[in-house]
Amino acid sequence: MVIRSQSSAAGVLALLQEPDTVFKQHALKALIPLVPQFWAEISEHIALIESLYESDDLPKPARHNAALLASKVYYFLGEYDEALSFALGAGSAFQAEARAHGAGEYVETVISNAIDRYVTLRTEEPSGSSTKIDTRLQAIIESIFDRCIEEGEYRQAIGIALESHRLDVVNSIYDLTHDVSLLSYTMEAVLDTGFSLSYRDQVLNFLLPLFPPPTSLAKSPHIHALARLLVTLNRPSLVVPLLTSLVPKERILAYQFAFDLVEGGAREFLQGVKADLPEGKEETQGIYDKLRKILDGQESVKLYLEFLKRNNKVDMLILKNTKDVLEARTSIYHTAVTLQNAFMHAGTTSDVFLRENLEWLGLASNWAKFSTTAALGVIHKGHFEEGMNILGPYLPQAGGESQIQGAAYSEGGALYALGLINAGCGSGQPVENYLRETMKTAQGEVVQHGAALGLGISGMGGRSSDAYEDLKETLFTDSAVAGEAAGYAMGLVMLGSADRTSAEEMLTYARETQHEKIIRGLAMGLAFIFYGRQEEADSTITSLLTEKDPILRYGGVYTLALAYAGTSNNDAVRQLLHIAVSDTSDDVRRAAVTSLAFLLFKNPGQVPRIVQLLSESYNPHVRCGATLALGIACAGTGLQDAVEILEPMTKDGVDFVRQGAFIALGMILVQQSEASSPSMSSTRALYTKVVSDKHEDPMARFGAAIGQGLIDAGGRNVTISLQSRAGSKNTNAIIGMAMFCQFWYWYPLAHCACLAFEPTAIIGLNEDLKVPKFEFVSNARPSLFAYPPPATPPKRETFAKAATAVLSTTAKVKAREKRKAVADADAMDTDEKPEQKKDGDVEMKGEEGPAAKPTDGSPSTNTLEDVKPKRKSEPSSENVANFSRVTPTQLAYISFPPEGRYQPVRPVSLNTVSPKTGSKGNPNPGARKAPSGVASERYAGGGGILLMVDERPDTEAEFISFEPPVVEPAPTENGHAQPQALVHPARPMREFHIALDESSPDVDPPESFEYPFDS
């Protein structure tokens, strides 16, 4: 018997009208499974169904069925709030429905809405009490928590608990599991998903006592998370007890913790920790002294500086080729080569290129001269102890500014360079005082411009009221050039302070002045003031984005981006995307797209998907913004999705879009190898081609030159990262990239990109903070993380002398005579007659040499193996010496042999890969997917300065010694010796250890020399 499908629910619905309650109960039960098919028909009787739910005549199960029926009808009508309300009244019927087969989508939607409503109610209640919350809703949420815990879905439960402000659930889960990784996950979730600042601090203060005390024997993996938590809370009073508890028995771990704090901590936070540390007793006084020196930050800077000097792998041929093909007399090309050289040698203290090209240097004029002198600050970045000596010949003398024509540009550039050298070094007041005095006494706007920029960068985040007042005086002179720099610097000095008085003063002056340069400087300064302040900046953002002046709206875009930097805040992303397609100013639209990078840099994989459509916009400014957004957010990742978007943009019809694409490719492919990134060699070839093409637009050639500098930045030993090794936001890098983006208006600001350069090394120290010799293992093929091969010099084209023309009739006669002579000679030796050829035939000669094929058709004796030698098999791992480059992706493949003498006190990286996976199972670790979790694998922390436990302390150790370079006179391009003033006798060599002992000597700085700008 065939069962006919039901075509209508009218019959069952008619039972609802029956006076007998038994019929009504049967109808309600029968209608529930019919809702997916006949919900439209049933919805016409929804009022009756609701009245039955509220009726006291029906028993409780029947009323539950009525509520469930109404809930499902409202679900199909799209009224999810009503569906949830009736589902809460359905009680046992909803629970039975949740267990039924095929009801998944409806149940999931209702539960999802239940969670959303619960989260909203909990968030709106300031006290967090549950008085307003429906007990039925509370019961559903509790059942969700219980089910997640039963099934081991702890992270899902923690996510709901964080959003609903239920920290008691987090506590109960940790009490149940004692899994420290769940605490780390909770911390990352609250830091990386855009919670308010007040709630963020509440959660972090709740988590801090739950973390167990770290120990060196257990190699506590949570030391990364603990350091990041304390850096984010920014309260020295929480750090000092932890360090003092480690000092008696775990002093090596205390040193490691101090180095990790320096990686991400703000200057005033580190100074506060240093000041609050106790003096210590006799046996601990030395330990506390070392901790204070580490917290100064200068020891880390010294170690990284020595690493960059020691491992410099700059390919000078690339730089020389670019210099030769770009006409130095054109200012934009001179600046391009200057920036390329500065980026390639950033932090290496190597000025060989400058010494060898003094004639080229002399062609710089005006602001190109300013940029060239400022480049010394990038090259010597971190060499704070000798900064004044290195720049001495160019700094303004005590008697005031030089009266020599053009000298103001080199003096201003030197002051800017002094700020770059001391950026993030914590070198303190002497440099800032010098720059303040110079700025106050300077008469020329060029010198004031350099001094203001230098003061802002060296005093970044210092919140010095004296420096702010001096900059304000410079601003009030209403000089366009000096005022612009003062605007930037005022924001840098008050970085992240959210100081309302300063913000009001700057905004008022920006509205009054007529100079666009000053308005732009102040607009960016406002963005710096509200850096990282999230909702505290909302009123200022709204005010700026509604201004009529597009430059102030431009500042509003950057204020939004920097206030929510690294949070991936959905509302902020939505607002930027709206501005990118709706604002009337191209500059504002370009800035809005670029600013997406500052919000999303912790999730680089999302950015290509978001900017894909924007990269195809009809507006070239939007396309240009998309290139920089990809470059900044995906910097150092080698992300192929981003490269595939950028490669077609290098052929864009608009020059500045191509420029942005070239720069972005350099950022993304920094420290990638040809084995790990298939686009590496083609991108380098493209740079060379574009730079050499005289028919290419100057802006595109400029971008290609900058790209060449970025892809080989810091002697090929740095990456570009907006996040510190400790996992926190890298403030210097974020601000440096925001300043770099302003090169669109002012090329000298491009130097600030060096603030985002992060040395990639493993620097092992023993408990005396010296650098011992040892090796560790990289469990991956060496080619995956190798330095790029050296560039080959361009081949010179040789022109062969043209042959004399010969008539075809003459050639035929000669060929015929030659054949006849050969035939006659053969006929004398043999009776065989040679085969006759037609007069017009030309004889074909076979290839000569050992690889020539036989002409008789027999198989060749040379096999493929003879012609093509066997490729040598590559080892699956390699030993790497201490103080060597280790790229961020490579950290996951690093291991220390258990039999080795030195073992790290904490894990090198939170993500480790087995040797098998690293060598054979995954041939391209650069393209691996990030592990599941909130943070991307690239930002899992690790590397950098590692404290090592010596397993054999009784055995004498070998240490790495560093020798100062011999300074040799460099010839100029015309082959003559350098001027006598530049020649210095070589000093005797000395050996010493990198140590924290102040009495130990340091490497001598390179000798100073003056650029012959005015020759």
PDB file of N, CA and C in Angstrom, residues 45-127:
ATOM      1  N   HIS A  45      -2.580  30.697  11.756  1.00  0.00           N
ATOM      2  CA  HIS A  45      -3.264  30.376  13.011  1.00  0.00           C
ATOM      3  C   HIS A  45      -2.355  30.634  14.224  1.00  0.00           C
ATOM      4  N   ILE A  46      -1.308  31.486  14.043  1.00  0.00           N
ATOM      5  CA  ILE A  46      -0.325  31.678  15.109  1.00  0.00           C
ATOM      6  C   ILE A  46      -0.948  32.300  16.356  1.00  0.00           C
ATOM      7  N   ALA A  47      -1.954  33.161  16.166  1.00  0.00           N
ATOM      8  CA  ALA A  47      -2.593  33.788  17.329  1.00  0.00           C
ATOM      9  C   ALA A  47      -3.297  32.738  18.180  1.00  0.00           C
ATOM     10  N   LEU A  48      -3.948  31.778  17.526  1.00  0.00           N
ATOM     11  CA  LEU A  48      -4.632  30.706  18.254  1.00  0.00           C
ATOM     12  C   LEU A  48      -3.632  29.838  19.010  1.00  0.00           C
ATOM     13  N   ILE A  49      -2.502  29.543  18.343  1.00  0.00           N
ATOM     14  CA  ILE A  49      -1.477  28.697  18.980  1.00  0.00           C
ATOM     15  C   ILE A  49      -0.915  29.402  20.227  1.00  0.00           C
ATOM     16  N   GLU A  50      -0.695  30.726  20.114  1.00  0.00           N
ATOM     17  CA  GLU A  50      -0.191  31.482  21.262  1.00  0.00           C
ATOM     18  C   GLU A  50      -1.211  31.472  22.405  1.00  0.00           C
ATOM     19  N   SER A  51      -2.493  31.595  22.056  1.00  0.00           N
ATOM     20  CA  SER A  51      -3.510  31.592  23.117  1.00  0.00           C
ATOM     21  C   SER A  51      -3.565  30.234  23.821  1.00  0.00           C
ATOM     22  N   LEU A  52      -3.354  29.156  23.081  1.00  0.00           N
ATOM     23  CA  LEU A  52      -3.315  27.837  23.700  1.00  0.00           C
ATOM     24  C   LEU A  52      -2.125  27.701  24.652  1.00  0.00           C
ATOM     25  N   TYR A  53      -0.988  28.305  24.255  1.00  0.00           N
ATOM     26  CA  TYR A  53       0.197  28.282  25.149  1.00  0.00           C
ATOM     27  C   TYR A  53      -0.110  28.981  26.473  1.00  0.00           C
ATOM     28  N   GLU A  54      -0.903  30.058  26.405  1.00  0.00           N
ATOM     29  CA  GLU A  54      -1.208  30.831  27.619  1.00  0.00           C
ATOM     30  C   GLU A  54      -2.427  30.301  28.365  1.00  0.00           C
ATOM     31  N   SER A  55      -3.139  29.322  27.792  1.00  0.00           N
ATOM     32  CA  SER A  55      -4.372  28.812  28.397  1.00  0.00           C
ATOM     33  C   SER A  55      -4.068  27.938  29.615  1.00  0.00           C
ATOM     34  N   ASP A  56      -4.880  28.105  30.641  1.00  0.00           N
ATOM     35  CA  ASP A  56      -4.717  27.267  31.835  1.00  0.00           C
ATOM     36  C   ASP A  56      -5.494  25.974  31.738  1.00  0.00           C
ATOM     37  N   ASP A  57      -6.283  25.834  30.675  1.00  0.00           N
ATOM     38  CA  ASP A  57      -7.112  24.632  30.552  1.00  0.00           C
ATOM     39  C   ASP A  57      -6.289  23.429  30.115  1.00  0.00           C
ATOM     40  N   LEU A  58      -5.192  23.684  29.420  1.00  0.00           N
ATOM     41  CA  LEU A  58      -4.376  22.571  28.901  1.00  0.00           C
ATOM     42  C   LEU A  58      -3.344  22.138  29.940  1.00  0.00           C
ATOM     43  N   PRO A  59      -3.015  20.875  29.940  1.00  0.00           N
ATOM     44  CA  PRO A  59      -1.942  20.428  30.843  1.00  0.00           C
ATOM     45  C   PRO A  59      -0.583  20.997  30.408  1.00  0.00           C
ATOM     46  N   LYS A  60       0.404  20.927  31.284  1.00  0.00           N
ATOM     47  CA  LYS A  60       1.714  21.541  31.044  1.00  0.00           C
ATOM     48  C   LYS A  60       2.415  21.001  29.791  1.00  0.00           C
ATOM     49  N   PRO A  61       2.433  19.692  29.546  1.00  0.00           N
ATOM     50  CA  PRO A  61       3.098  19.182  28.329  1.00  0.00           C
ATOM     51  C   PRO A  61       2.471  19.752  27.051  1.00  0.00           C
ATOM     52  N   ALA A  62       1.144  19.896  27.047  1.00  0.00           N
ATOM     53  CA  ALA A  62       0.479  20.437  25.862  1.00  0.00           C
ATOM     54  C   ALA A  62       0.849  21.906  25.657  1.00  0.00           C
ATOM     55  N   ARG A  63       0.971  22.653  26.737  1.00  0.00           N
ATOM     56  CA  ARG A  63       1.363  24.066  26.615  1.00  0.00           C
ATOM     57  C   ARG A  63       2.812  24.162  26.114  1.00  0.00           C
ATOM     58  N   HIS A  64       3.647  23.262  26.578  1.00  0.00           N
ATOM     59  CA  HIS A  64       5.044  23.240  26.076  1.00  0.00           C
ATOM     60  C   HIS A  64       5.066  22.971  24.576  1.00  0.00           C
ATOM     61  N   ASN A  65       4.167  22.037  24.142  1.00  0.00           N
ATOM     62  CA  ASN A  65       4.101  21.755  22.705  1.00  0.00           C
ATOM     63  C   ASN A  65       3.628  22.976  21.922  1.00  0.00           C
ATOM     64  N   ALA A  66       2.665  23.708  22.477  1.00  0.00           N
ATOM     65  CA  ALA A  66       2.171  24.917  21.815  1.00  0.00           C
ATOM     66  C   ALA A  66       3.296  25.959  21.688  1.00  0.00           C
ATOM     67  N   ALA A  67       4.113  26.093  22.752  1.00  0.00           N
ATOM     68  CA  ALA A  67       5.220  27.051  22.714  1.00  0.00           C
ATOM     69  C   ALA A  67       6.257  26.638  21.662  1.00  0.00           C
ATOM     70  N   LEU A  68       6.547  25.332  21.620  1.00  0.00           N
ATOM     71  CA  LEU A  68       7.523  24.857  20.636  1.00  0.00           C
ATOM     72  C   LEU A  68       7.000  25.056  19.211  1.00  0.00           C
ATOM     73  N   LEU A  69       5.697  24.795  19.014  1.00  0.00           N
ATOM     74  CA  LEU A  69       5.098  24.985  17.690  1.00  0.00           C
ATOM     75  C   LEU A  69       5.193  26.454  17.268  1.00  0.00           C
ATOM     76  N   ALA A  70       4.855  27.350  18.170  1.00  0.00           N
ATOM     77  CA  ALA A  70       4.939  28.785  17.860  1.00  0.00           C
ATOM     78  C   ALA A  70       6.387  29.194  17.583  1.00  0.00           C
ATOM     79  N   SER A  71       7.313  28.645  18.367  1.00  0.00           N
ATOM     80  CA  SER A  71       8.730  28.982  18.179  1.00  0.00           C
ATOM     81  C   SER A  71       9.214  28.576  16.792  1.00  0.00           C
ATOM     82  N   LYS A  72       8.848  27.363  16.351  1.00  0.00           N
ATOM     83  CA  LYS A  72       9.312  26.888  15.041  1.00  0.00           C
ATOM     84  C   LYS A  72       8.690  27.698  13.905  1.00  0.00           C
ATOM     85  N   VAL A  73       7.426  28.086  14.075  1.00  0.00           N
ATOM     86  CA  VAL A  73       6.789  28.908  13.039  1.00  0.00           C
ATOM     87  C   VAL A  73       7.491  30.253  12.929  1.00  0.00           C
ATOM     88  N   TYR A  74       7.771  30.874  14.070  1.00  0.00           N
ATOM     89  CA  TYR A  74       8.474  32.165  14.038  1.00  0.00           C
ATOM     90  C   TYR A  74       9.881  32.022  13.466  1.00  0.00           C
ATOM     91  N   TYR A  75      10.516  30.843  13.704  1.00  0.00           N
ATOM     92  CA  TYR A  75      11.845  30.608  13.136  1.00  0.00           C
ATOM     93  C   TYR A  75      11.783  30.633  11.611  1.00  0.00           C
ATOM     94  N   PHE A  76      10.778  29.948  11.048  1.00  0.00           N
ATOM     95  CA  PHE A  76      10.663  29.929   9.584  1.00  0.00           C
ATOM     96  C   PHE A  76      10.210  31.274   9.026  1.00  0.00           C
ATOM     97  N   LEU A  77       9.555  32.083   9.865  1.00  0.00           N
ATOM     98  CA  LEU A  77       9.179  33.443   9.439  1.00  0.00           C
ATOM     99  C   LEU A  77      10.360  34.412   9.542  1.00  0.00           C
ATOM    100  N   GLY A  78      11.455  33.975  10.134  1.00  0.00           N
ATOM    101  CA  GLY A  78      12.632  34.841  10.287  1.00  0.00           C
ATOM    102  C   GLY A  78      12.595  35.732  11.509  1.00  0.00           C
ATOM    103  N   GLU A  79      11.630  35.503  12.391  1.00  0.00           N
ATOM    104  CA  GLU A  79      11.520  36.295  13.628  1.00  0.00           C
ATOM    105  C   GLU A  79      12.241  35.537  14.743  1.00  0.00           C
ATOM    106  N   TYR A  80      13.560  35.691  14.778  1.00  0.00           N
ATOM    107  CA  TYR A  80      14.353  34.855  15.675  1.00  0.00           C
ATOM    108  C   TYR A  80      14.184  35.221  17.151  1.00  0.00           C
ATOM    109  N   ASP A  81      13.961  36.497  17.438  1.00  0.00           N
ATOM    110  CA  ASP A  81      13.755  36.876  18.842  1.00  0.00           C
ATOM    111  C   ASP A  81      12.479  36.253  19.392  1.00  0.00           C
ATOM    112  N   GLU A  82      11.390  36.292  18.595  1.00  0.00           N
ATOM    113  CA  GLU A  82      10.146  35.659  19.012  1.00  0.00           C
ATOM    114  C   GLU A  82      10.324  34.145  19.132  1.00  0.00           C
ATOM    115  N   ALA A  83      11.075  33.584  18.189  1.00  0.00           N
ATOM    116  CA  ALA A  83      11.320  32.134  18.232  1.00  0.00           C
ATOM    117  C   ALA A  83      12.016  31.753  19.524  1.00  0.00           C
ATOM    118  N   LEU A  84      12.997  32.567  19.943  1.00  0.00           N
ATOM    119  CA  LEU A  84      13.708  32.290  21.190  1.00  0.00           C
ATOM    120  C   LEU A  84      12.773  32.426  22.393  1.00  0.00           C
ATOM    121  N   SER A  85      11.950  33.464  22.395  1.00  0.00           N
ATOM    122  CA  SER A  85      11.052  33.679  23.537  1.00  0.00           C
ATOM    123  C   SER A  85      10.132  32.481  23.748  1.00  0.00           C
ATOM    124  N   PHE A  86       9.534  31.961  22.680  1.00  0.00           N
ATOM    125  CA  PHE A  86       8.650  30.808  22.829  1.00  0.00           C
ATOM    126  C   PHE A  86       9.443  29.530  23.105  1.00  0.00           C
ATOM    127  N   ALA A  87      10.667  29.428  22.582  1.00  0.00           N
ATOM    128  CA  ALA A  87      11.495  28.248  22.878  1.00  0.00           C
ATOM    129  C   ALA A  87      11.806  28.169  24.369  1.00  0.00           C
ATOM    130  N   LEU A  88      12.024  29.348  24.998  1.00  0.00           N
ATOM    131  CA  LEU A  88      12.272  29.353  26.438  1.00  0.00           C
ATOM    132  C   LEU A  88      11.059  28.840  27.198  1.00  0.00           C
ATOM    133  N   GLY A  89       9.837  29.113  26.640  1.00  0.00           N
ATOM    134  CA  GLY A  89       8.628  28.634  27.308  1.00  0.00           C
ATOM    135  C   GLY A  89       8.298  27.193  26.993  1.00  0.00           C
ATOM    136  N   ALA A  90       9.037  26.583  26.060  1.00  0.00           N
ATOM    137  CA  ALA A  90       8.717  25.218  25.638  1.00  0.00           C
ATOM    138  C   ALA A  90       9.221  24.162  26.613  1.00  0.00           C
ATOM    139  N   GLY A  91      10.187  24.534  27.465  1.00  0.00           N
ATOM    140  CA  GLY A  91      10.657  23.631  28.507  1.00  0.00           C
ATOM    141  C   GLY A  91      11.103  22.279  27.982  1.00  0.00           C
ATOM    142  N   SER A  92      10.445  21.193  28.502  1.00  0.00           N
ATOM    143  CA  SER A  92      10.855  19.837  28.159  1.00  0.00           C
ATOM    144  C   SER A  92      10.653  19.529  26.670  1.00  0.00           C
ATOM    145  N   ALA A  93       9.674  20.175  26.015  1.00  0.00           N
ATOM    146  CA  ALA A  93       9.434  19.928  24.588  1.00  0.00           C
ATOM    147  C   ALA A  93      10.621  20.405  23.749  1.00  0.00           C
ATOM    148  N   PHE A  94      11.233  21.543  24.116  1.00  0.00           N
ATOM    149  CA  PHE A  94      12.397  22.032  23.377  1.00  0.00           C
ATOM    150  C   PHE A  94      13.591  21.105  23.587  1.00  0.00           C
ATOM    151  N   GLN A  95      13.752  20.614  24.822  1.00  0.00           N
ATOM    152  CA  GLN A  95      14.854  19.690  25.082  1.00  0.00           C
ATOM    153  C   GLN A  95      14.705  18.409  24.265  1.00  0.00           C
ATOM    154  N   ALA A  96      13.454  17.919  24.150  1.00  0.00           N
ATOM    155  CA  ALA A  96      13.220  16.717  23.328  1.00  0.00           C
ATOM    156  C   ALA A  96      13.491  17.013  21.862  1.00  0.00           C
ATOM    157  N   GLU A  97      13.117  18.235  21.414  1.00  0.00           N
ATOM    158  CA  GLU A  97      13.361  18.623  20.030  1.00  0.00           C
ATOM    159  C   GLU A  97      14.860  18.690  19.743  1.00  0.00           C
ATOM    160  N   ALA A  98      15.629  19.159  20.721  1.00  0.00           N
ATOM    161  CA  ALA A  98      17.084  19.279  20.552  1.00  0.00           C
ATOM    162  C   ALA A  98      17.722  17.911  20.340  1.00  0.00           C
ATOM    163  N   ARG A  99      17.100  16.870  20.933  1.00  0.00           N
ATOM    164  CA  ARG A  99      17.655  15.522  20.779  1.00  0.00           C
ATOM    165  C   ARG A  99      17.140  14.824  19.535  1.00  0.00           C
ATOM    166  N   ALA A 100      16.089  15.380  18.913  1.00  0.00           N
ATOM    167  CA  ALA A 100      15.480  14.729  17.755  1.00  0.00           C
ATOM    168  C   ALA A 100      16.364  14.854  16.521  1.00  0.00           C
ATOM    169  N   HIS A 101      16.228  13.881  15.615  1.00  0.00           N
ATOM    170  CA  HIS A 101      17.016  13.881  14.383  1.00  0.00           C
ATOM    171  C   HIS A 101      16.446  14.896  13.390  1.00  0.00           C
ATOM    172  N   GLY A 102      17.304  15.680  12.756  1.00  0.00           N
ATOM    173  CA  GLY A 102      16.870  16.597  11.702  1.00  0.00           C
ATOM    174  C   GLY A 102      16.452  17.962  12.196  1.00  0.00           C
ATOM    175  N   ALA A 103      16.570  18.214  13.502  1.00  0.00           N
ATOM    176  CA  ALA A 103      16.168  19.525  14.018  1.00  0.00           C
ATOM    177  C   ALA A 103      17.374  20.416  14.267  1.00  0.00           C
ATOM    178  N   GLY A 104      18.536  20.043  13.716  1.00  0.00           N
ATOM    179  CA  GLY A 104      19.799  20.733  14.049  1.00  0.00           C
ATOM    180  C   GLY A 104      19.800  22.214  13.763  1.00  0.00           C
ATOM    181  N   GLU A 105      19.358  22.594  12.547  1.00  0.00           N
ATOM    182  CA  GLU A 105      19.465  24.003  12.170  1.00  0.00           C
ATOM    183  C   GLU A 105      18.595  24.894  13.043  1.00  0.00           C
ATOM    184  N   TYR A 106      17.375  24.431  13.309  1.00  0.00           N
ATOM    185  CA  TYR A 106      16.474  25.215  14.154  1.00  0.00           C
ATOM    186  C   TYR A 106      17.042  25.349  15.557  1.00  0.00           C
ATOM    187  N   VAL A 107      17.487  24.242  16.134  1.00  0.00           N
ATOM    188  CA  VAL A 107      17.999  24.261  17.514  1.00  0.00           C
ATOM    189  C   VAL A 107      19.260  25.128  17.593  1.00  0.00           C
ATOM    190  N   GLU A 108      20.163  24.980  16.625  1.00  0.00           N
ATOM    191  CA  GLU A 108      21.399  25.782  16.630  1.00  0.00           C
ATOM    192  C   GLU A 108      21.089  27.270  16.569  1.00  0.00           C
ATOM    193  N   THR A 109      20.118  27.653  15.728  1.00  0.00           N
ATOM    194  CA  THR A 109      19.768  29.062  15.606  1.00  0.00           C
ATOM    195  C   THR A 109      19.199  29.592  16.908  1.00  0.00           C
ATOM    196  N   VAL A 110      18.334  28.836  17.520  1.00  0.00           N
ATOM    197  CA  VAL A 110      17.731  29.280  18.782  1.00  0.00           C
ATOM    198  C   VAL A 110      18.790  29.403  19.876  1.00  0.00           C
ATOM    199  N   ILE A 111      19.669  28.400  19.956  1.00  0.00           N
ATOM    200  CA  ILE A 111      20.711  28.450  20.994  1.00  0.00           C
ATOM    201  C   ILE A 111      21.672  29.606  20.727  1.00  0.00           C
ATOM    202  N   SER A 112      22.000  29.808  19.457  1.00  0.00           N
ATOM    203  CA  SER A 112      22.877  30.939  19.112  1.00  0.00           C
ATOM    204  C   SER A 112      22.250  32.252  19.538  1.00  0.00           C
ATOM    205  N   ASN A 113      20.955  32.408  19.293  1.00  0.00           N
ATOM    206  CA  ASN A 113      20.276  33.636  19.714  1.00  0.00           C
ATOM    207  C   ASN A 113      20.176  33.725  21.232  1.00  0.00           C
ATOM    208  N   ALA A 114      20.039  32.572  21.879  1.00  0.00           N
ATOM    209  CA  ALA A 114      20.016  32.566  23.343  1.00  0.00           C
ATOM    210  C   ALA A 114      21.342  33.078  23.898  1.00  0.00           C
ATOM    211  N   ILE A 115      22.444  32.605  23.295  1.00  0.00           N
ATOM    212  CA  ILE A 115      23.768  33.074  23.752  1.00  0.00           C
ATOM    213  C   ILE A 115      23.909  34.564  23.501  1.00  0.00           C
ATOM    214  N   ASP A 116      23.507  35.022  22.311  1.00  0.00           N
ATOM    215  CA  ASP A 116      23.625  36.449  21.991  1.00  0.00           C
ATOM    216  C   ASP A 116      22.818  37.298  22.969  1.00  0.00           C
ATOM    217  N   ARG A 117      21.591  36.850  23.270  1.00  0.00           N
ATOM    218  CA  ARG A 117      20.770  37.631  24.201  1.00  0.00           C
ATOM    219  C   ARG A 117      21.390  37.629  25.589  1.00  0.00           C
ATOM    220  N   TYR A 118      21.908  36.478  25.991  1.00  0.00           N
ATOM    221  CA  TYR A 118      22.530  36.376  27.317  1.00  0.00           C
ATOM    222  C   TYR A 118      23.752  37.295  27.414  1.00  0.00           C
ATOM    223  N   VAL A 119      24.571  37.263  26.359  1.00  0.00           N
ATOM    224  CA  VAL A 119      25.764  38.119  26.332  1.00  0.00           C
ATOM    225  C   VAL A 119      25.364  39.589  26.406  1.00  0.00           C
ATOM    226  N   THR A 120      24.343  39.973  25.637  1.00  0.00           N
ATOM    227  CA  THR A 120      23.891  41.370  25.633  1.00  0.00           C
ATOM    228  C   THR A 120      23.408  41.777  27.017  1.00  0.00           C
ATOM    229  N   LEU A 121      22.608  40.928  27.651  1.00  0.00           N
ATOM    230  CA  LEU A 121      22.085  41.262  28.981  1.00  0.00           C
ATOM    231  C   LEU A 121      23.204  41.360  30.006  1.00  0.00           C
ATOM    232  N   ARG A 122      24.161  40.431  29.926  1.00  0.00           N
ATOM    233  CA  ARG A 122      25.271  40.461  30.899  1.00  0.00           C
ATOM    234  C   ARG A 122      26.164  41.677  30.686  1.00  0.00           C
ATOM    235  N   THR A 123      26.349  42.062  29.420  1.00  0.00           N
ATOM    236  CA  THR A 123      27.222  43.204  29.129  1.00  0.00           C
ATOM    237  C   THR A 123      26.579  44.509  29.567  1.00  0.00           C
ATOM    238  N   GLU A 124      25.256  44.596  29.439  1.00  0.00           N
ATOM    239  CA  GLU A 124      24.567  45.850  29.785  1.00  0.00           C
ATOM    240  C   GLU A 124      24.501  46.065  31.280  1.00  0.00           C
ATOM    241  N   GLU A 125      24.642  45.007  32.066  1.00  0.00           N
ATOM    242  CA  GLU A 125      24.565  45.151  33.518  1.00  0.00           C
ATOM    243  C   GLU A 125      25.926  45.527  34.069  1.00  0.00           C
ATOM    244  N   PRO A 126      26.058  46.724  34.661  1.00  0.00           N
ATOM    245  CA  PRO A 126      27.366  47.154  35.154  1.00  0.00           C
ATOM    246  C   PRO A 126      27.886  46.283  36.284  1.00  0.00           C
ATOM    247  N   SER A 127      26.983  45.783  37.104  1.00  0.00           N
ATOM    248  CA  SER A 127      27.441  45.000  38.254  1.00  0.00           C
ATOM    249  C   SER A 127      27.685  43.545  37.901  1.00  0.00           C
TER     250      SER A 127
END
